[in-house]
PDB file of C-alpha atoms in Angstrom:
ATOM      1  CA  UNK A   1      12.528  14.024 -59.787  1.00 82.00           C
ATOM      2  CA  UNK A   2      12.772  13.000 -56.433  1.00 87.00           C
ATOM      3  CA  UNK A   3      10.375  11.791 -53.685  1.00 90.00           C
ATOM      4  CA  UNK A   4      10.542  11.296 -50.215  1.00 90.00           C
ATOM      5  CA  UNK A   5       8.526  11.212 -47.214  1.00 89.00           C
ATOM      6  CA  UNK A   6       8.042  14.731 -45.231  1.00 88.00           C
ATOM      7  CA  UNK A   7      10.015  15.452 -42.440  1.00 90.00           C
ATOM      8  CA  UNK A   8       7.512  17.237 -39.924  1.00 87.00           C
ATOM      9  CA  UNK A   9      10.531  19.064 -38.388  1.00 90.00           C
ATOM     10  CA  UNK A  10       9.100  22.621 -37.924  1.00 90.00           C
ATOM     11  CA  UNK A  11      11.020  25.207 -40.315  1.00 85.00           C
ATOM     12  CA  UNK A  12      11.357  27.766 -42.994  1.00 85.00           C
ATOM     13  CA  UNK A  13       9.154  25.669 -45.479  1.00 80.00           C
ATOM     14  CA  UNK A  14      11.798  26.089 -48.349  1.00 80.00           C
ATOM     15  CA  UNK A  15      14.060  23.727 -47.183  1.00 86.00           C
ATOM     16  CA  UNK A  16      13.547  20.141 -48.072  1.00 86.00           C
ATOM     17  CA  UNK A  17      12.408  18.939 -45.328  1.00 89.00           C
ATOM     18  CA  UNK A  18      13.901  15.149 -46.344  1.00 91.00           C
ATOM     19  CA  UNK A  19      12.869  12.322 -44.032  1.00 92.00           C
ATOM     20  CA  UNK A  20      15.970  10.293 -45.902  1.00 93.00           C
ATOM     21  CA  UNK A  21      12.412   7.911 -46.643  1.00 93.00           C
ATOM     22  CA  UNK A  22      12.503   7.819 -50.451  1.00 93.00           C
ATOM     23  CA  UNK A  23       8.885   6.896 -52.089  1.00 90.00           C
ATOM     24  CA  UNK A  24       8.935   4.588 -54.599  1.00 89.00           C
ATOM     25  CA  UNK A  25       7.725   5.442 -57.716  1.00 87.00           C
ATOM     26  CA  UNK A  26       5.104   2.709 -58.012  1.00 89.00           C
ATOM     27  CA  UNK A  27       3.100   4.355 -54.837  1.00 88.00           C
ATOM     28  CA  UNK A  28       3.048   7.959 -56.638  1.00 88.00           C
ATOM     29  CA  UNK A  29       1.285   5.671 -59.565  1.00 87.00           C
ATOM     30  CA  UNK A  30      -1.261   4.476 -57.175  1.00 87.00           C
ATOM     31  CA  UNK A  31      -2.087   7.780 -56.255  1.00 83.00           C
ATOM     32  CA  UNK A  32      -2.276   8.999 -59.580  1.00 82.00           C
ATOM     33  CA  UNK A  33       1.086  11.186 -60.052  1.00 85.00           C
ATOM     34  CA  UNK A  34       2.461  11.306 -63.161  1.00 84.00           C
ATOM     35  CA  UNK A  35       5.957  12.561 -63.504  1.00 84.00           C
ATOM     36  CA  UNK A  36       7.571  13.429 -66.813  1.00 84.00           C
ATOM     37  CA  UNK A  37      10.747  14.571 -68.615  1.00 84.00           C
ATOM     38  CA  UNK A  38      10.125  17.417 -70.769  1.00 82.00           C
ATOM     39  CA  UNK A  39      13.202  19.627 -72.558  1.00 79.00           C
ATOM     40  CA  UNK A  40      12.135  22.892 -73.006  1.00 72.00           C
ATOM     41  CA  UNK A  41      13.998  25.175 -75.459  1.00 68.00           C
ATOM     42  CA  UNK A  42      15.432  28.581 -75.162  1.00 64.00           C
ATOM     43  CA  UNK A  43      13.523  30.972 -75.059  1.00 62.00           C
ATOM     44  CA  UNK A  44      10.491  29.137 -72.759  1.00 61.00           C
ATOM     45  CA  UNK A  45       8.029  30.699 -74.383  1.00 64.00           C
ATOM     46  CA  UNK A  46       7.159  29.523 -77.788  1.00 66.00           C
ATOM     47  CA  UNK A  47       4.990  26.079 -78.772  1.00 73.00           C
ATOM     48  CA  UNK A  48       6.092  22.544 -77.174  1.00 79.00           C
ATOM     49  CA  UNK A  49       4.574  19.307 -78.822  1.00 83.00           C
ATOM     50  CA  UNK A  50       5.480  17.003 -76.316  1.00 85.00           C
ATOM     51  CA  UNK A  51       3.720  19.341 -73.519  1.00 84.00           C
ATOM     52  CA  UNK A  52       0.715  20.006 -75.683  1.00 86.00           C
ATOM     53  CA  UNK A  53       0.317  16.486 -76.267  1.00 90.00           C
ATOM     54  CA  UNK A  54       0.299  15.177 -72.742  1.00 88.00           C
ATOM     55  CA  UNK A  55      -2.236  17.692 -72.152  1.00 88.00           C
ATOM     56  CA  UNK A  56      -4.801  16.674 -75.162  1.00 91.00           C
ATOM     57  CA  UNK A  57      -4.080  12.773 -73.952  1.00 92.00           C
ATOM     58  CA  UNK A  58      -5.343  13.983 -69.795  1.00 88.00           C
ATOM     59  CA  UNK A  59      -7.542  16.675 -71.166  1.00 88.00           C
ATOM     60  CA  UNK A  60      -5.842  19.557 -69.090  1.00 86.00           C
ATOM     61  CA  UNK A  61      -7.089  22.924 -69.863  1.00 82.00           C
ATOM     62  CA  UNK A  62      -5.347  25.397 -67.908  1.00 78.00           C
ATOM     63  CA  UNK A  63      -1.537  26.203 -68.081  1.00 74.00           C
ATOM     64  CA  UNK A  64       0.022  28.633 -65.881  1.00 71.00           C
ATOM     65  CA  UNK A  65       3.427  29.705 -65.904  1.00 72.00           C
ATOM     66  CA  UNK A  66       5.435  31.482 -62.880  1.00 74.00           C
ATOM     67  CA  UNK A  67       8.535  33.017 -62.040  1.00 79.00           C
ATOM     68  CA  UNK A  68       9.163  31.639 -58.390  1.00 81.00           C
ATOM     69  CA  UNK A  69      11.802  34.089 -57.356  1.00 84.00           C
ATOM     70  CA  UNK A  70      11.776  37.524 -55.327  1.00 87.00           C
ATOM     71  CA  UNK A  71      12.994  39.431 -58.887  1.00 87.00           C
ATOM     72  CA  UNK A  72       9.795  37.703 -60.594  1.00 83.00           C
ATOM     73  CA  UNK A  73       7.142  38.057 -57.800  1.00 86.00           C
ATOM     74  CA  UNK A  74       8.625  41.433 -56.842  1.00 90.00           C
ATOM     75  CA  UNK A  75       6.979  42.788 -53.474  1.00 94.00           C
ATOM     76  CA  UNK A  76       4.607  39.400 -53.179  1.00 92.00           C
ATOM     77  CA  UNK A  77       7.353  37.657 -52.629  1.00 89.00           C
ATOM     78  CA  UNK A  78       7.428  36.301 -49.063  1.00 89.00           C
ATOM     79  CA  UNK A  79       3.360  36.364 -49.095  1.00 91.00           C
ATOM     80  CA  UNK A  80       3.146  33.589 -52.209  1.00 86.00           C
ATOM     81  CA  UNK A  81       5.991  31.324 -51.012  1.00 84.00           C
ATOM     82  CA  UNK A  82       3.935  31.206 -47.515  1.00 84.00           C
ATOM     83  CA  UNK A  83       0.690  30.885 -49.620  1.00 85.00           C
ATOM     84  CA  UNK A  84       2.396  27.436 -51.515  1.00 82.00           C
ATOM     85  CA  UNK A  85       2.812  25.912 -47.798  1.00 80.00           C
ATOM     86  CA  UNK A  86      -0.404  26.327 -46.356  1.00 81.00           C
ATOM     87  CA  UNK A  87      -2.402  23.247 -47.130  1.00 78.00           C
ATOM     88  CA  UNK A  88      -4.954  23.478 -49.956  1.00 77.00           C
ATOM     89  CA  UNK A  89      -6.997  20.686 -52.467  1.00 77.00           C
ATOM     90  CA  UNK A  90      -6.892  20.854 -56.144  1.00 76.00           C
ATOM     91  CA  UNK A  91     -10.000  19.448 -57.187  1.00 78.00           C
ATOM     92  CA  UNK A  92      -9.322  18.974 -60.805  1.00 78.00           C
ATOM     93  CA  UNK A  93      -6.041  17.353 -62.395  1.00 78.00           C
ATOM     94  CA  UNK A  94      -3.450  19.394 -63.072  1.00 76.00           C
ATOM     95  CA  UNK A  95       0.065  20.052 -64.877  1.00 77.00           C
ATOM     96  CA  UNK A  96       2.977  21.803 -63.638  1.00 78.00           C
ATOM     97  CA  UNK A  97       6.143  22.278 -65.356  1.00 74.00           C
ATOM     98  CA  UNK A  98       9.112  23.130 -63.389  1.00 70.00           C
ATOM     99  CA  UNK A  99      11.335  24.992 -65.628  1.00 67.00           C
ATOM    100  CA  UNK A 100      13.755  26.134 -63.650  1.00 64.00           C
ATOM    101  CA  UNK A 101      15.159  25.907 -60.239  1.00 64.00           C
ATOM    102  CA  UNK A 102      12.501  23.570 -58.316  1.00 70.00           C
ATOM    103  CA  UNK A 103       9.693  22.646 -56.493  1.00 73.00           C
ATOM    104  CA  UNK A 104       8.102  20.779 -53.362  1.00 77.00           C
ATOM    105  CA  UNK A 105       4.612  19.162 -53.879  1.00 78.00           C
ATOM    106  CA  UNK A 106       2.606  17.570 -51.341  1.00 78.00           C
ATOM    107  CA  UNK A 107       0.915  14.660 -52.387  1.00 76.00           C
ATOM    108  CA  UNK A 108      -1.452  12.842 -50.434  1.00 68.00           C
ATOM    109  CA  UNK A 109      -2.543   9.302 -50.768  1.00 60.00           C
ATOM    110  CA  UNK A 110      -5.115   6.799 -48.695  1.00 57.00           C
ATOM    111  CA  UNK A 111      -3.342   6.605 -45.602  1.00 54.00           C
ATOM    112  CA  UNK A 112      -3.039  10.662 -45.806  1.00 49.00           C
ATOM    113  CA  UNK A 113       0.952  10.353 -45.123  1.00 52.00           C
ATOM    114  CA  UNK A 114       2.671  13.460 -46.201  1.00 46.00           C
TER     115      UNK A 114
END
């Protein structure tokens, strides 16, 4: 896992968008993200301890798993990638599990600098 300040550079939102400003790992604690290590086995579906227990310990209910390429999303394609960029609030906790490929996640923290 790596994070690192936004870039602001207008673009197609799937490239990283690096500032070359790495965040230290002790300000994603202050803001409350949690980052962890998880080996999934082949095949992905199936039961996974570790991932059920971090989700009794922060009482997480929902799970959601998703195929983030054009042969999983089909036709919807385009419209969900452009859906992930536009800025939205999660108002509960959550969990994501990246199982393949990757992800960008803006996090916010008190002085609201992506």
């Amino acid at each position: 896992m790596r994070a690192y300040y936004y870039d602001d550079i207008p673009g197609d939102q799937r490239l990283p968008h690096d500032s070359g400003i790495p965040v230290d790992a002790t300000i994603l604690g202050v803001v409350g993200l949690r980052h962890t290590f998880v080996p999934i086995p082949v095949p992905m579906m199936g039961e996974y301890p570790t991932i059920d227990d971090i989700c009794r310990e922060r009482g997480y209910v929902i799970r959601d798993w998703i195929d983030v390429t054009k042969e999983g999303l089909g036709d919807i394609y385009e419209a969900k990638i452009a859906s992930f960029f536009k800025e939205h609030m999660h108002e509960e906790e959550e969990i994501r599990y990246v199982v393949e490929g990757s992800g960008f996640f803006d996090v916010r923290g008190e002085a609201y600098q992506r």
